[in-house]
Amino acid sequence: YSQAVQIDDHYVIQESQIKKFLETPKLWEVASVISVYSLRADITEKDVARLTGIPLAEVEEMVEWLRNENLVIAQKGILKRKRKYFHIPNLEEFRAIRDQNFLHASQALLKIIRTQDLMDKKAYRVTLVRRLNEAQVKQTVAEIDRVVAKLMNLPAEGPDAFVCTIAIGHRYTP
């Protein structure tokens, strides 16, 4: 990520919050929508429900929890994130949350991605199975890190939110 990003800009998900995120799989989706849209526009619980397809009553419950946990603030019905970024640590204790979020985002993307968008280079999808050695894998991961850092540092513009899910690893048990 950019050197301009400061640690104080991050809200790091806590171990005490793992259970709630796992029990409420769409909780991260609600937090993400608020995070993505709240900097440039006023977003309400009704907007979150409309964008995610989650019933309003469920969104209200999730927003209340996010407020109580100090991830989100609400001012006159307008939702804002408390910090610039939410971060789930890359530690084993958080793996189930990260896996759940990755699966949810990937499945949602596959449902809405259109063939025409792929053809027009407005979307991208690939499944590639290759034999690689350890050095090739490390080189590929380093390149993916550079692409992700570049994506993270693009100005947040435009009306639509995009998701990027990337995974690389052993396809078959070694």
Short mmCIF file of C-alpha atoms in Angstrom, two decimals:
data_model
loop_
_atom_site.label_atom_id
_atom_site.label_comp_id
_atom_site.label_asym_id
_atom_site.label_seq_id
_atom_site.Cartn_x
_atom_site.Cartn_y
_atom_site.Cartn_z
CA TYR A 1 0.00 0.00 0.00
CA SER A 2 0.98 3.62 -0.33
CA GLN A 3 3.37 5.10 2.21
CA ALA A 4 0.72 7.79 2.81
CA VAL A 5 -1.45 5.23 4.61
CA GLN A 6 -1.06 5.56 8.37
CA ILE A 7 -1.73 2.91 10.99
CA ASP A 8 -4.19 5.30 12.67
CA ASP A 9 -6.28 5.20 9.48
CA HIS A 10 -7.14 1.54 10.16
CA TYR A 11 -9.70 -0.15 12.33
CA VAL A 12 -8.33 -3.63 12.98
CA ILE A 13 -10.97 -6.28 13.61
CA GLN A 14 -10.49 -7.77 17.08
CA GLU A 15 -10.47 -11.40 18.18
CA SER A 16 -13.51 -10.68 20.35
CA GLN A 17 -15.44 -9.80 17.17
CA ILE A 18 -14.66 -13.02 15.25
CA LYS A 19 -17.72 -14.89 16.52
CA LYS A 20 -20.15 -12.15 15.42
CA PHE A 21 -18.64 -11.91 11.94
CA LEU A 22 -18.85 -15.68 11.53
CA GLU A 23 -22.43 -15.87 12.85
CA THR A 24 -23.50 -12.99 10.60
CA PRO A 25 -21.82 -13.58 7.22
CA LYS A 26 -23.34 -10.48 5.62
CA LEU A 27 -21.98 -8.21 8.37
CA TRP A 28 -18.74 -7.61 6.48
CA GLU A 29 -20.79 -6.79 3.36
CA VAL A 30 -22.70 -4.11 5.28
CA ALA A 31 -19.47 -2.68 6.73
CA SER A 32 -17.89 -2.70 3.26
CA VAL A 33 -20.79 -0.85 1.63
CA ILE A 34 -20.65 1.82 4.32
CA SER A 35 -16.89 2.04 3.92
CA VAL A 36 -16.97 2.30 0.13
CA TYR A 37 -19.79 4.82 -0.21
CA SER A 38 -19.65 6.99 2.91
CA LEU A 39 -16.69 9.15 1.90
CA ARG A 40 -18.26 10.58 -1.23
CA ALA A 41 -21.99 10.38 -0.56
CA ASP A 42 -24.55 10.23 2.19
CA ILE A 43 -25.55 6.63 2.75
CA THR A 44 -28.37 5.43 4.97
CA GLU A 45 -29.48 2.04 6.24
CA LYS A 46 -32.11 1.99 3.46
CA ASP A 47 -29.35 2.55 0.88
CA VAL A 48 -27.31 -0.30 2.35
CA ALA A 49 -30.37 -2.59 2.22
CA ARG A 50 -31.03 -1.62 -1.42
CA LEU A 51 -27.42 -2.11 -2.53
CA THR A 52 -26.91 -5.43 -0.75
CA GLY A 53 -30.37 -6.96 -1.03
CA ILE A 54 -30.35 -7.56 2.73
CA PRO A 55 -33.70 -6.85 4.43
CA LEU A 56 -33.76 -3.43 6.14
CA ALA A 57 -34.47 -4.90 9.60
CA GLU A 58 -31.32 -7.05 9.34
CA VAL A 59 -29.26 -4.09 8.11
CA GLU A 60 -30.49 -2.03 11.07
CA GLU A 61 -29.38 -4.75 13.51
CA MET A 62 -25.97 -5.04 11.85
CA VAL A 63 -25.45 -1.26 11.77
CA GLU A 64 -26.33 -1.07 15.46
CA TRP A 65 -23.66 -3.69 16.22
CA LEU A 66 -21.12 -1.88 14.00
CA ARG A 67 -21.91 1.37 15.86
CA ASN A 68 -21.54 -0.30 19.27
CA GLU A 69 -18.17 -1.72 18.17
CA ASN A 70 -17.05 1.75 16.97
CA LEU A 71 -16.59 0.76 13.33
CA VAL A 72 -19.38 3.02 12.10
CA ILE A 73 -20.93 6.26 13.25
CA ALA A 74 -24.40 7.56 12.43
CA GLN A 75 -25.21 11.25 12.30
CA LYS A 76 -28.83 12.15 11.59
CA GLY A 77 -29.34 8.83 9.80
CA ILE A 78 -26.21 9.20 7.66
CA LEU A 79 -23.68 6.39 8.09
CA LYS A 80 -19.93 6.98 8.07
CA ARG A 81 -16.98 4.76 8.76
CA LYS A 82 -15.01 5.71 11.82
CA ARG A 83 -11.62 5.03 10.17
CA LYS A 84 -10.51 5.11 6.55
CA TYR A 85 -9.93 1.36 6.40
CA PHE A 86 -11.22 -1.80 8.04
CA HIS A 87 -8.63 -4.55 8.31
CA ILE A 88 -8.97 -8.22 9.11
CA PRO A 89 -5.56 -9.49 10.25
CA ASN A 90 -3.83 -12.18 8.18
CA LEU A 91 -3.58 -14.42 11.25
CA GLU A 92 -4.87 -17.96 11.63
CA GLU A 93 -7.50 -16.86 14.18
CA PHE A 94 -9.12 -14.70 11.48
CA ARG A 95 -8.84 -17.16 8.61
CA ALA A 96 -12.48 -18.28 8.79
CA ILE A 97 -13.67 -14.66 8.45
CA ARG A 98 -11.31 -13.96 5.55
CA ASP A 99 -12.33 -17.20 3.81
CA GLN A 100 -16.03 -16.44 4.33
CA ASN A 101 -15.65 -12.92 2.92
CA PHE A 102 -13.62 -14.13 -0.05
CA LEU A 103 -16.17 -16.82 -0.89
CA HIS A 104 -19.11 -14.43 -0.51
CA ALA A 105 -17.51 -11.73 -2.68
CA SER A 106 -16.43 -14.22 -5.35
CA GLN A 107 -19.83 -15.87 -5.56
CA ALA A 108 -21.62 -12.52 -5.71
CA LEU A 109 -19.28 -11.35 -8.47
CA LEU A 110 -19.87 -14.49 -10.54
CA LYS A 111 -23.63 -13.96 -10.29
CA ILE A 112 -23.54 -10.43 -11.71
CA ILE A 113 -20.56 -10.40 -14.06
CA ARG A 114 -21.74 -10.18 -17.66
CA THR A 115 -20.13 -11.73 -20.71
CA GLN A 116 -20.27 -8.37 -22.50
CA ASP A 117 -18.36 -6.72 -19.65
CA LEU A 118 -15.68 -9.40 -20.00
CA MET A 119 -15.50 -8.84 -23.75
CA ASP A 120 -15.38 -5.04 -23.30
CA LYS A 121 -12.60 -5.38 -20.66
CA LYS A 122 -14.87 -3.84 -18.00
CA ALA A 123 -14.52 -7.01 -15.94
CA TYR A 124 -12.05 -9.86 -15.68
CA ARG A 125 -12.23 -13.51 -14.77
CA VAL A 126 -9.74 -16.30 -15.25
CA THR A 127 -9.09 -19.79 -13.97
CA LEU A 128 -5.62 -21.03 -14.74
CA VAL A 129 -4.04 -24.29 -13.68
CA ARG A 130 -0.28 -24.55 -14.26
CA ARG A 131 2.67 -26.33 -12.82
CA LEU A 132 4.99 -23.80 -11.17
CA ASN A 133 8.10 -23.97 -9.04
CA GLU A 134 8.46 -22.09 -5.75
CA ALA A 135 10.40 -19.20 -7.31
CA GLN A 136 7.72 -18.71 -9.97
CA VAL A 137 4.98 -18.68 -7.34
CA LYS A 138 6.84 -16.10 -5.23
CA GLN A 139 7.45 -13.93 -8.31
CA THR A 140 3.76 -14.15 -9.24
CA VAL A 141 2.63 -13.27 -5.71
CA ALA A 142 4.99 -10.27 -5.68
CA GLU A 143 3.46 -9.07 -8.96
CA ILE A 144 -0.05 -9.54 -7.59
CA ASP A 145 0.99 -7.49 -4.52
CA ARG A 146 2.07 -4.67 -6.86
CA VAL A 147 -1.22 -4.77 -8.77
CA VAL A 148 -3.25 -4.77 -5.54
CA ALA A 149 -1.21 -1.86 -4.14
CA LYS A 150 -1.81 0.08 -7.36
CA LEU A 151 -5.53 -0.66 -7.18
CA MET A 152 -5.67 0.41 -3.52
CA ASN A 153 -4.00 3.72 -4.37
CA LEU A 154 -6.32 4.68 -7.22
CA PRO A 155 -8.59 7.60 -6.34
CA ALA A 156 -12.01 6.38 -5.15
CA GLU A 157 -14.12 7.78 -7.97
CA GLY A 158 -17.20 6.76 -9.90
CA PRO A 159 -20.64 5.70 -8.80
CA ASP A 160 -20.04 1.94 -8.72
CA ALA A 161 -18.11 -0.26 -6.32
CA PHE A 162 -15.98 -3.02 -7.82
CA VAL A 163 -14.62 -6.09 -6.08
CA CYS A 164 -11.37 -7.88 -6.84
CA THR A 165 -10.85 -11.38 -5.50
CA ILE A 166 -7.54 -13.08 -6.19
CA ALA A 167 -6.24 -16.41 -4.99
CA ILE A 168 -3.24 -18.47 -5.97
CA GLY A 169 -2.09 -21.67 -4.37
CA HIS A 170 -1.83 -25.42 -4.75
CA ARG A 171 -4.71 -26.78 -6.83
CA TYR A 172 -4.19 -30.34 -5.73
CA THR A 173 -2.87 -31.58 -2.41
CA PRO A 174 0.91 -31.88 -2.77
#
